[in-house]
């Protein structure tokens, strides 16, 4: 019948198109080749049965074709899920790279400010404490001049490691740029935040000795601010910490100043 002949021709054309697509991906070594070949298996089996003149295929041709198409669609759905998974992982990796400081591995300024905004919103909603510390490495230009920029990079990496050891989560410390760092201390009141920063100063001094650079002194000027009712937004809280940090520098450096 013309209809049957038309269906048969259409089936064979679709089969040839799928086969060509799978072979093209195999030749180009594209991802997803194995699922494509797996989807082709039932069609290849049908072709072999046709060449062999199988009576089974003649009797159950419609059912066999339905099974082949169902198999192909299932494998295609599986391959699509794999591809979507790869795309999601690539998106997450790109986002992480965009928000990570390449030298220290800490969150960069953008990520640090975003995290600060999130913590600010939670603290406001829950009525919990939130302290931030703005940290500036003292005389960092002199460290670069005296020991070289490679040594300066080692110092920044070591400072980042000291910050990680001081906070609970990796997202609670960030490099703001140059020799400036930000520490986020959710649920920490002012007195405890200041104590932690004094402990950080001691850790930095020990880090300087561990680096083994002759004559290296590693200190920091640190400003601490704790959320108060007058802080309209996260920027206001950060601004007070920044001002306290500059007060520490004016006061002789290597000290912690609590914002008023």
Coordinates of N, CA and C in Angstrom, one line a residue:
X1 N 0.8 -1.2 0.0 CA 0.0 0.0 0.0 C 0.9 1.2 0.0
X2 N 0.4 2.3 -0.6 CA 1.2 3.5 -0.7 C 1.6 4.1 0.7
X3 N 0.6 4.0 1.6 CA 0.9 4.5 3.0 C 2.0 3.7 3.7
X4 N 1.9 2.4 3.5 CA 2.9 1.5 4.1 C 4.3 1.8 3.6
X5 N 4.3 2.0 2.2 CA 5.6 2.2 1.6 C 6.1 3.6 2.0
X6 N 5.2 4.6 2.2 CA 5.7 5.9 2.6 C 6.2 5.8 4.1
X7 N 5.6 5.1 4.9 CA 6.1 4.9 6.3 C 7.4 4.3 6.3
X8 N 7.5 3.2 5.5 CA 8.8 2.5 5.4 C 9.9 3.4 5.0
X9 N 9.7 4.2 3.9 CA 10.7 5.1 3.4 C 11.1 6.2 4.5
X10 N 10.0 6.7 5.1 CA 10.3 7.7 6.2 C 11.1 7.1 7.3
X11 N 10.8 5.9 7.7 CA 11.6 5.2 8.8 C 13.0 5.1 8.4
X12 N 13.3 4.7 7.1 CA 14.6 4.5 6.7 C 15.4 5.8 6.6
X13 N 14.7 6.8 6.1 CA 15.4 8.1 6.1 C 15.7 8.6 7.5
X14 N 14.8 8.5 8.4 CA 15.1 8.9 9.8 C 16.3 8.0 10.3
X15 N 16.3 6.7 10.0 CA 17.4 5.9 10.5 C 18.7 6.3 9.9
X16 N 18.8 6.7 8.6 CA 20.0 7.1 8.0 C 20.5 8.4 8.5
X17 N 19.5 9.3 8.8 CA 19.9 10.6 9.4 C 20.5 10.4 10.8
X18 N 19.9 9.6 11.6 CA 20.4 9.3 13.0 C 21.8 8.7 12.9
X19 N 21.9 7.7 12.0 CA 23.2 7.0 11.8 C 24.3 8.1 11.4
X20 N 23.9 8.9 10.4 CA 24.9 9.9 10.0 C 25.3 10.9 11.1
X21 N 24.3 11.3 11.9 CA 24.6 12.2 13.1 C 25.5 11.5 14.1
X22 N 25.2 10.2 14.4 CA 26.1 9.5 15.3 C 27.5 9.3 14.8
X23 N 27.6 9.0 13.5 CA 29.0 8.8 12.9 C 29.7 10.1 12.9
X24 N 29.0 11.2 12.6 CA 29.6 12.5 12.6 C 30.2 12.9 14.0
X25 N 29.4 12.6 15.0 CA 29.9 12.9 16.4 C 31.1 12.0 16.7
X26 N 31.0 10.8 16.3 CA 32.1 9.8 16.5 C 33.4 10.3 15.8
X27 N 33.2 10.8 14.6 CA 34.4 11.3 13.8 C 35.0 12.5 14.4
X28 N 34.1 13.4 14.9 CA 34.6 14.7 15.5 C 34.9 14.5 16.9
X29 N 34.8 13.3 17.5 CA 35.1 13.0 18.9 C 34.3 14.0 19.8
X30 N 33.1 14.2 19.5 CA 32.3 15.1 20.4 C 31.8 14.3 21.6
X31 N 31.5 15.1 22.7 CA 30.9 14.4 23.9 C 29.5 13.8 23.5
X32 N 29.2 12.7 24.2 CA 27.9 12.1 24.0 C 27.9 11.1 22.8
X33 N 29.1 10.7 22.4 CA 29.1 9.7 21.3 C 28.5 8.4 21.7
X34 N 28.9 7.9 22.9 CA 28.4 6.6 23.4 C 26.9 6.6 23.5
X35 N 26.2 7.6 24.1 CA 24.8 7.5 24.1 C 24.2 7.5 22.7
X36 N 24.8 8.3 21.7 CA 24.3 8.3 20.4 C 24.4 6.9 19.7
X37 N 25.6 6.2 19.9 CA 25.7 4.9 19.4 C 24.8 3.9 20.1
X38 N 24.6 4.1 21.4 CA 23.6 3.2 22.1 C 22.2 3.3 21.5
X39 N 21.9 4.6 21.2 CA 20.5 4.8 20.6 C 20.4 4.2 19.3
X40 N 21.5 4.0 18.6 CA 21.4 3.4 17.2 C 21.3 1.9 17.2
X41 N 21.6 1.2 18.3 CA 21.7 -0.3 18.3 C 20.4 -0.9 17.8
X42 N 19.2 -0.5 18.3 CA 18.0 -1.2 17.8 C 17.8 -1.0 16.3
X43 N 18.1 0.1 15.8 CA 18.0 0.4 14.4 C 19.0 -0.5 13.6
X44 N 20.2 -0.6 14.1 CA 21.2 -1.5 13.4 C 20.7 -2.9 13.4
X45 N 20.1 -3.4 14.5 CA 19.5 -4.7 14.6 C 18.4 -4.9 13.6
X46 N 17.5 -3.9 13.5 CA 16.5 -4.0 12.5 C 17.1 -4.2 11.1
X47 N 18.1 -3.4 10.8 CA 18.7 -3.5 9.4 C 19.3 -4.9 9.2
X48 N 19.9 -5.4 10.2 CA 20.5 -6.8 10.1 C 19.4 -7.8 9.9
X49 N 18.3 -7.6 10.6 CA 17.2 -8.6 10.4 C 16.6 -8.5 9.0
X50 N 16.5 -7.3 8.5 CA 16.0 -7.1 7.2 C 16.9 -7.8 6.1
X51 N 18.2 -7.6 6.3 CA 19.1 -8.3 5.4 C 19.0 -9.8 5.4
X52 N 18.7 -10.3 6.7 CA 18.6 -11.7 6.8 C 17.2 -12.3 6.4
X53 N 16.3 -11.4 6.1 CA 15.0 -11.8 5.7 C 14.2 -12.4 6.9
X54 N 14.4 -11.9 8.1 CA 13.8 -12.5 9.3 C 12.2 -12.4 9.2
X55 N 11.6 -13.6 9.4 CA 10.1 -13.7 9.5 C 9.6 -13.0 10.7
X56 N 10.4 -13.0 11.8 CA 10.0 -12.4 13.0 C 9.8 -10.9 12.8
X57 N 10.8 -10.3 12.1 CA 10.6 -8.9 11.8 C 9.4 -8.6 10.9
X58 N 9.1 -9.4 10.0 CA 8.0 -9.2 9.1 C 6.7 -9.3 9.9
X59 N 6.6 -10.2 10.8 CA 5.4 -10.4 11.6 C 5.2 -9.3 12.7
X60 N 6.2 -8.9 13.3 CA 6.1 -7.9 14.4 C 6.9 -6.6 14.0
X61 N 6.8 -6.2 12.8 CA 7.6 -5.0 12.4 C 7.1 -3.8 13.1
X62 N 5.8 -3.5 13.2 CA 5.4 -2.3 13.9 C 5.8 -2.3 15.4
X63 N 5.7 -3.4 16.0 CA 6.1 -3.5 17.5 C 7.6 -3.3 17.6
X64 N 8.4 -3.9 16.7 CA 9.8 -3.7 16.8 C 10.2 -2.3 16.6
X65 N 9.6 -1.6 15.6 CA 9.9 -0.2 15.3 C 9.5 0.6 16.5
X66 N 8.4 0.3 17.1 CA 8.0 1.1 18.3 C 9.0 0.9 19.4
X67 N 9.4 -0.3 19.6 CA 10.4 -0.5 20.7 C 11.7 0.2 20.4
X68 N 12.1 0.2 19.1 CA 13.4 0.9 18.7 C 13.3 2.4 19.0
X69 N 12.1 3.0 18.6 CA 11.9 4.4 18.8 C 11.9 4.7 20.2
X70 N 11.2 3.9 21.0 CA 11.1 4.1 22.5 C 12.5 4.1 23.1
X71 N 13.3 3.1 22.7 CA 14.7 3.0 23.2 C 15.5 4.2 22.8
X72 N 15.3 4.7 21.5 CA 16.1 5.8 21.1 C 15.7 7.1 21.9
X73 N 14.4 7.3 22.2 CA 14.0 8.4 22.9 C 14.5 8.4 24.4
X74 N 14.5 7.2 24.9 CA 15.0 7.0 26.3 C 16.5 7.4 26.4
X75 N 17.2 6.8 25.4 CA 18.7 7.1 25.4 C 18.9 8.6 25.2
X76 N 18.1 9.2 24.3 CA 18.3 10.6 24.0 C 18.0 11.5 25.2
X77 N 17.0 11.1 26.0 CA 16.6 11.8 27.2 C 17.8 11.7 28.2
X78 N 18.4 10.5 28.3 CA 19.5 10.3 29.2 C 20.7 11.2 28.8
X79 N 21.0 11.2 27.4 CA 22.1 12.0 26.9 C 21.8 13.5 27.2
X80 N 20.6 13.9 27.0 CA 20.2 15.3 27.3 C 20.5 15.7 28.7
X81 N 20.1 14.8 29.6 CA 20.3 15.0 31.1 C 21.8 15.1 31.4
X82 N 22.6 14.3 30.7 CA 24.1 14.3 30.9 C 24.6 15.7 30.4
X83 N 24.1 16.1 29.3 CA 24.6 17.4 28.7 C 24.2 18.6 29.6
X84 N 23.0 18.5 30.1 CA 22.5 19.6 31.0 C 23.3 19.6 32.3
X85 N 23.7 18.4 32.8 CA 24.5 18.3 34.0 C 25.9 19.0 33.7
X86 N 26.5 18.7 32.5 CA 27.8 19.3 32.2 C 27.7 20.8 32.1
X87 N 26.6 21.3 31.5 CA 26.4 22.7 31.4 C 26.3 23.4 32.7
X88 N 25.5 22.7 33.6 CA 25.4 23.3 35.0 C 26.7 23.3 35.7
X89 N 27.5 22.2 35.6 CA 28.8 22.2 36.2 C 29.7 23.3 35.7
X90 N 29.7 23.5 34.3 CA 30.5 24.5 33.7 C 30.1 25.9 34.2
X91 N 28.7 26.1 34.3 CA 28.2 27.4 34.8 C 28.7 27.6 36.2
X92 N 28.6 26.6 37.1 CA 29.1 26.8 38.5 C 30.6 27.0 38.5
X93 N 31.3 26.4 37.7 CA 32.8 26.6 37.7 C 33.1 28.0 37.2
X94 N 32.4 28.5 36.2 CA 32.6 29.8 35.7 C 32.2 30.9 36.8
X95 N 31.2 30.6 37.5 CA 30.7 31.5 38.5 C 31.8 31.5 39.6
X96 N 32.3 30.4 40.0 CA 33.3 30.3 41.1 C 34.5 31.0 40.7
X97 N 35.0 30.9 39.4 CA 36.2 31.6 38.9 C 35.9 33.1 38.9
X98 N 34.7 33.5 38.6 CA 34.4 34.9 38.5 C 34.4 35.5 39.9
X99 N 34.2 34.7 41.0 CA 34.1 35.2 42.3 C 35.2 34.8 43.2
X100 N 36.3 34.3 42.6 CA 37.4 33.8 43.4 C 38.7 34.6 43.1
X101 N 39.4 35.0 44.1 CA 40.7 35.7 43.9 C 41.7 34.7 43.4
X102 N 42.3 34.8 42.2 CA 43.2 33.8 41.7 C 44.4 33.5 42.5
X103 N 44.9 34.5 43.2 CA 46.2 34.3 44.0 C 45.9 33.5 45.3
X104 N 45.0 34.0 46.1 CA 44.8 33.5 47.4 C 43.7 32.4 47.5
X105 N 42.9 32.3 46.5 CA 41.8 31.4 46.5 C 40.6 31.8 47.4
X106 N 40.7 33.0 48.0 CA 39.6 33.5 48.8 C 38.5 34.1 47.8
X107 N 37.3 34.3 48.3 CA 36.3 35.0 47.5 C 36.9 36.4 47.2
X108 N 36.6 37.0 46.1 CA 37.0 38.3 45.7 C 36.1 39.4 46.3
X109 N 36.4 40.6 45.9 CA 35.6 41.7 46.4 C 34.1 41.6 46.2
X110 N 33.8 41.2 44.9 CA 32.4 41.1 44.5 C 31.7 40.0 45.4
X111 N 32.3 38.9 45.5 CA 31.7 37.8 46.3 C 31.6 38.2 47.8
X112 N 32.7 38.9 48.3 CA 32.7 39.2 49.7 C 31.5 40.2 50.0
X113 N 31.3 41.2 49.1 CA 30.3 42.2 49.3 C 28.9 41.5 49.2
X114 N 28.8 40.6 48.3 CA 27.5 39.9 48.1 C 27.2 39.1 49.4
X115 N 28.2 38.4 49.9 CA 28.0 37.6 51.1 C 27.7 38.5 52.3
X116 N 28.4 39.6 52.4 CA 28.1 40.6 53.5 C 26.6 41.0 53.4
X117 N 26.1 41.3 52.2 CA 24.7 41.7 52.0 C 23.8 40.7 52.5
X118 N 24.1 39.4 52.2 CA 23.2 38.3 52.7 C 23.2 38.2 54.2
X119 N 24.4 38.3 54.8 CA 24.5 38.2 56.3 C 23.8 39.4 56.9
X120 N 24.0 40.5 56.3 CA 23.3 41.7 56.9 C 21.8 41.5 56.9
X121 N 21.2 41.0 55.8 CA 19.8 40.8 55.7 C 19.3 39.8 56.8
X122 N 20.1 38.7 57.0 CA 19.7 37.7 58.0 C 19.8 38.3 59.4
X123 N 20.9 39.0 59.7 CA 21.0 39.6 61.0 C 19.9 40.6 61.3
X124 N 19.5 41.4 60.3 CA 18.4 42.3 60.5 C 17.1 41.6 60.8
X125 N 16.9 40.5 60.0 CA 15.6 39.8 60.1 C 15.5 39.0 61.5
X126 N 16.7 38.4 61.8 CA 16.7 37.5 63.0 C 17.0 38.3 64.3
X127 N 17.5 39.5 64.2 CA 18.0 40.2 65.3 C 19.2 39.7 66.0
X128 N 20.1 39.1 65.2 CA 21.3 38.5 65.7 C 22.5 39.4 65.4
X129 N 23.6 39.2 66.1 CA 24.8 40.0 66.0 C 25.5 39.7 64.6
X130 N 26.2 40.7 64.2 CA 27.0 40.6 63.0 C 28.2 41.6 63.1
X131 N 29.4 41.1 63.1 CA 30.6 41.9 63.1 C 31.4 41.7 61.8
X132 N 32.0 42.8 61.4 CA 32.9 42.7 60.2 C 34.3 43.3 60.6
X133 N 35.3 42.8 60.0 CA 36.7 43.3 60.3 C 37.3 43.6 58.9
X134 N 37.8 44.9 58.8 CA 38.5 45.3 57.6 C 40.0 45.3 58.0
X135 N 40.8 44.5 57.2 CA 42.2 44.2 57.5 C 43.1 44.8 56.4
X136 N 44.1 45.5 56.8 CA 45.1 46.1 55.9 C 46.5 45.7 56.4
X137 N 47.2 44.9 55.5 CA 48.6 44.5 55.9 C 49.5 45.7 55.9
X138 N 50.2 45.9 57.0 CA 51.0 47.1 57.2 C 52.2 47.0 56.3
X139 N 52.6 48.2 55.8 CA 53.8 48.4 55.0 C 54.0 47.3 53.9
X140 N 52.9 47.0 53.2 CA 53.0 45.9 52.2 C 53.9 46.3 51.1
X141 N 53.9 47.6 50.7 CA 54.7 48.1 49.6 C 56.2 47.9 50.0
X142 N 56.5 48.1 51.2 CA 57.9 47.9 51.7 C 58.3 46.4 51.6
X143 N 57.3 45.5 51.9 CA 57.6 44.1 51.8 C 57.9 43.7 50.3
X144 N 57.2 44.3 49.4 CA 57.5 44.0 48.0 C 58.8 44.6 47.6
X145 N 59.1 45.8 48.0 CA 60.4 46.5 47.7 C 61.6 45.8 48.3
X146 N 61.5 45.3 49.5 CA 62.6 44.7 50.2 C 62.8 43.2 49.8
X147 N 61.7 42.5 49.6 CA 61.8 41.1 49.4 C 61.4 40.6 48.0
X148 N 60.8 41.5 47.2 CA 60.4 41.1 45.9 C 58.9 40.8 45.8
X149 N 58.4 40.9 44.6 CA 56.9 40.7 44.4 C 56.5 39.2 44.6
X150 N 57.4 38.3 44.3 CA 57.1 36.9 44.5 C 57.0 36.6 46.0
X151 N 57.8 37.2 46.8 CA 57.7 37.1 48.3 C 56.4 37.8 48.8
X152 N 56.1 38.9 48.1 CA 54.8 39.6 48.5 C 53.6 38.7 48.2
X153 N 53.6 38.0 47.1 CA 52.6 37.0 46.8 C 52.5 35.9 47.9
X154 N 53.7 35.4 48.3 CA 53.7 34.4 49.3 C 53.1 34.9 50.6
X155 N 53.4 36.2 50.9 CA 52.8 36.8 52.1 C 51.3 36.8 52.0
X156 N 50.7 37.3 50.9 CA 49.3 37.3 50.7 C 48.6 36.0 50.8
X157 N 49.3 35.0 50.3 CA 48.7 33.6 50.4 C 48.7 33.1 51.8
X158 N 49.8 33.5 52.5 CA 49.9 33.1 54.0 C 48.9 33.8 54.8
X159 N 48.6 35.1 54.5 CA 47.6 35.8 55.2 C 46.2 35.2 55.0
X160 N 46.0 34.8 53.7 CA 44.7 34.2 53.4 C 44.5 32.9 54.2
X161 N 45.6 32.1 54.3 CA 45.5 30.9 55.1 C 45.2 31.2 56.6
X162 N 45.8 32.2 57.1 CA 45.6 32.6 58.5 C 44.1 33.1 58.7
X163 N 43.6 33.8 57.7 CA 42.2 34.2 57.8 C 41.2 33.0 57.8
X164 N 41.5 32.0 56.9 CA 40.7 30.8 56.8 C 40.7 30.1 58.2
X165 N 41.8 30.1 58.9 CA 41.9 29.4 60.1 C 41.2 30.1 61.2
X166 N 40.9 31.4 61.0 CA 40.2 32.2 62.0 C 38.7 32.2 61.9
X167 N 38.2 31.9 60.7 CA 36.7 31.9 60.5 C 36.2 30.5 60.4
X168 N 34.9 30.4 60.5 CA 34.3 29.0 60.4 C 34.1 28.5 59.0
X169 N 33.7 29.4 58.1 CA 33.4 29.0 56.7 C 34.3 29.7 55.7
X170 N 34.5 29.1 54.6 CA 35.4 29.7 53.5 C 34.9 31.0 53.0
X171 N 33.5 31.1 53.0 CA 32.9 32.4 52.5 C 32.9 33.5 53.4
X172 N 33.5 33.3 54.6 CA 33.5 34.4 55.6 C 34.8 35.2 55.6
X173 N 35.7 35.0 54.7 CA 36.8 35.8 54.5 C 37.0 36.1 53.0
X174 N 37.4 37.3 52.7 CA 37.5 37.7 51.3 C 38.7 38.7 51.1
X175 N 39.3 38.6 49.9 CA 40.3 39.6 49.5 C 39.6 40.8 48.8
X176 N 39.7 41.9 49.4 CA 39.1 43.1 48.8 C 39.9 43.8 47.7
X177 N 41.2 43.4 47.6 CA 42.0 44.0 46.6 C 43.4 44.4 47.3
X178 N 44.5 44.2 46.5 CA 45.8 44.5 47.1 C 46.0 43.8 48.3
X179 N 46.4 44.6 49.4 CA 46.7 43.9 50.7 C 45.5 44.1 51.7
X180 N 44.3 44.3 51.2 CA 43.2 44.5 52.0 C 42.3 43.3 52.0
X181 N 41.8 42.9 53.2 CA 41.0 41.7 53.4 C 39.8 42.1 54.2
X182 N 38.7 41.3 54.1 CA 37.5 41.5 54.8 C 37.2 40.2 55.5
X183 N 36.8 40.3 56.8 CA 36.3 39.1 57.5 C 34.9 39.3 58.0
X184 N 34.1 38.3 57.8 CA 32.7 38.4 58.2 C 32.5 37.5 59.4
X185 N 31.9 38.0 60.5 CA 31.7 37.3 61.7 C 30.2 37.3 62.1
X186 N 29.4 36.4 61.5 CA 28.0 36.4 61.9 C 27.8 35.8 63.2
X187 N 26.9 36.4 64.0 CA 26.6 35.9 65.4 C 27.7 36.2 66.4
X188 N 28.7 37.1 66.0 CA 29.8 37.4 66.9 C 29.6 38.9 67.4
X189 N 29.6 39.1 68.7 CA 29.4 40.4 69.2 C 30.8 41.2 69.2
X190 N 30.7 42.4 69.5 CA 31.9 43.3 69.4 C 33.1 42.8 70.1
X191 N 32.9 42.5 71.4 CA 34.1 42.1 72.3 C 34.7 40.8 71.7
X192 N 33.9 39.8 71.3 CA 34.5 38.6 70.8 C 35.2 38.8 69.5
X193 N 34.6 39.7 68.6 CA 35.2 40.0 67.4 C 36.6 40.6 67.6
X194 N 36.7 41.6 68.5 CA 38.0 42.2 68.8 C 39.0 41.2 69.3
X195 N 38.6 40.2 70.2 CA 39.5 39.2 70.7 C 40.0 38.3 69.5
X196 N 39.1 38.0 68.6 CA 39.5 37.2 67.4 C 40.6 37.9 66.6
X197 N 40.4 39.2 66.4 CA 41.3 40.0 65.6 C 42.7 40.1 66.3
X198 N 42.7 40.2 67.6 CA 44.0 40.2 68.4 C 44.6 38.8 68.2
X199 N 43.9 37.7 68.2 CA 44.4 36.4 68.0 C 45.0 36.3 66.5
X200 N 44.3 37.0 65.6 CA 44.8 37.0 64.2 C 46.1 37.7 64.1
X201 N 46.3 38.8 64.8 CA 47.6 39.5 64.9 C 48.7 38.6 65.3
X202 N 48.4 37.8 66.4 CA 49.5 36.9 66.9 C 49.8 35.8 65.8
X203 N 48.7 35.4 65.1 CA 48.9 34.3 64.1 C 49.7 34.9 62.9
X204 N 49.5 36.2 62.6 CA 50.2 36.8 61.5 C 51.7 36.9 61.8
X205 N 52.0 37.3 63.1 CA 53.4 37.4 63.5 C 54.1 36.0 63.4
X206 N 53.4 34.9 63.8 CA 54.0 33.6 63.7 C 54.1 33.2 62.2
X207 N 53.2 33.7 61.4 CA 53.3 33.4 59.9 C 54.5 34.0 59.3
X208 N 54.9 35.2 59.8 CA 56.1 35.8 59.2 C 57.3 35.0 59.5
X209 N 57.4 34.4 60.7 CA 58.6 33.6 61.0 C 58.6 32.3 60.2
X210 N 57.4 31.8 59.9 CA 57.3 30.5 59.2 C 57.7 30.7 57.7
X211 N 57.5 31.9 57.2 CA 57.9 32.2 55.8 C 59.4 32.2 55.6
X212 N 60.2 32.4 56.6 CA 61.6 32.3 56.5 C 62.2 33.4 55.7
X213 N 61.6 34.6 55.6 CA 62.2 35.7 54.9 C 62.9 36.6 55.9
X214 N 64.2 36.8 55.7 CA 65.0 37.5 56.7 C 64.5 39.0 56.8
X215 N 64.2 39.4 58.1 CA 63.8 40.7 58.3 C 62.4 41.0 58.1
X216 N 61.6 40.0 57.8 CA 60.2 40.2 57.5 C 59.4 40.4 58.8
X217 N 58.6 41.5 58.8 CA 57.7 41.7 59.9 C 56.3 41.8 59.3
X218 N 55.4 41.0 59.8 CA 54.0 40.9 59.3 C 53.0 41.3 60.3
X219 N 52.5 42.5 60.1 CA 51.5 43.1 61.0 C 50.3 43.6 60.2
X220 N 49.2 43.9 60.9 CA 48.1 44.4 60.2 C 47.3 45.5 61.1
X221 N 46.7 46.4 60.4 CA 45.8 47.4 61.0 C 44.4 46.9 60.7
X222 N 43.7 46.7 61.8 CA 42.4 46.1 61.7 C 41.3 46.9 62.3
X223 N 40.2 47.2 61.5 CA 39.1 47.9 62.0 C 37.9 46.9 62.2
X224 N 37.2 47.0 63.3 CA 36.1 46.1 63.6 C 34.8 47.0 63.8
X225 N 33.7 46.5 63.2 CA 32.5 47.2 63.4 C 31.4 46.1 63.6
X226 N 30.5 46.4 64.5 CA 29.4 45.5 64.8 C 28.1 46.2 64.4
X227 N 27.2 45.4 63.9 CA 25.9 45.9 63.4 C 25.1 46.7 64.5
X228 N 24.6 47.8 64.2 CA 23.8 48.6 65.1 C 22.6 49.1 64.4
X229 N 21.7 49.7 65.2 CA 20.4 50.1 64.6 C 20.6 51.2 63.5
X230 N 21.6 52.0 63.7 CA 21.9 53.1 62.8 C 22.4 52.7 61.4
X231 N 22.8 51.5 61.3 CA 23.4 51.0 60.0 C 22.2 50.8 59.0
X232 N 22.1 51.6 58.0 CA 21.0 51.5 57.1 C 21.1 50.3 56.2
X233 N 22.4 50.0 55.8 CA 22.6 48.9 54.9 C 24.0 48.3 55.2
X234 N 24.3 47.3 54.4 CA 25.6 46.6 54.6 C 26.8 47.6 54.4
X235 N 26.6 48.5 53.4 CA 27.6 49.4 53.1 C 28.0 50.3 54.2
X236 N 27.0 50.7 55.0 CA 27.2 51.6 56.2 C 28.0 50.8 57.2
X237 N 27.7 49.5 57.4 CA 28.5 48.7 58.4 C 30.0 48.6 57.9
X238 N 30.1 48.3 56.6 CA 31.5 48.2 56.1 C 32.2 49.5 56.2
X239 N 31.6 50.6 55.9 CA 32.2 51.9 56.0 C 32.7 52.2 57.4
X240 N 32.0 51.8 58.4 CA 32.5 52.1 59.8 C 33.7 51.2 60.1
X241 N 33.7 50.0 59.6 CA 34.9 49.1 59.8 C 36.1 49.7 59.0
X242 N 35.9 50.2 57.9 CA 37.0 50.8 57.1 C 37.5 52.0 57.8
X243 N 36.6 52.9 58.4 CA 37.1 54.0 59.1 C 37.9 53.6 60.4
X244 N 37.4 52.6 61.0 CA 38.2 52.1 62.2 C 39.5 51.5 61.8
X245 N 39.6 50.9 60.6 CA 40.9 50.4 60.2 C 41.9 51.6 59.9
X246 N 41.4 52.7 59.3 CA 42.3 53.8 59.1 C 42.6 54.5 60.5
X247 N 41.7 54.4 61.4 CA 42.1 54.9 62.8 C 43.2 54.1 63.4
X248 N 43.2 52.8 63.1 CA 44.3 51.9 63.6 C 45.6 52.3 62.9
X249 N 45.6 52.6 61.7 CA 46.8 53.0 61.0 C 47.3 54.3 61.5
X250 N 46.4 55.2 61.7 CA 46.9 56.5 62.3 C 47.4 56.4 63.7
X251 N 46.9 55.4 64.4 CA 47.3 55.2 65.8 C 48.6 54.4 65.9
X252 N 49.3 54.1 64.8 CA 50.6 53.5 64.9 C 50.6 52.1 64.3
X253 N 49.5 51.6 63.7 CA 49.5 50.3 63.0 C 49.6 49.2 64.0
X254 N 49.5 47.9 63.5 CA 49.7 46.7 64.3 C 48.7 46.8 65.5
X255 N 47.5 47.1 65.2 CA 46.5 47.1 66.3 C 45.1 47.0 65.8
X256 N 44.2 46.8 66.7 CA 42.7 46.6 66.4 C 42.0 47.8 67.0
X257 N 41.2 48.4 66.1 CA 40.3 49.5 66.5 C 38.8 49.1 66.4
X258 N 38.0 49.3 67.4 CA 36.6 49.0 67.3 C 35.9 50.3 67.0
X259 N 35.0 50.2 65.9 CA 34.3 51.4 65.5 C 33.3 51.8 66.6
X260 N 33.1 53.1 66.7 CA 32.1 53.6 67.7 C 30.7 53.5 67.2

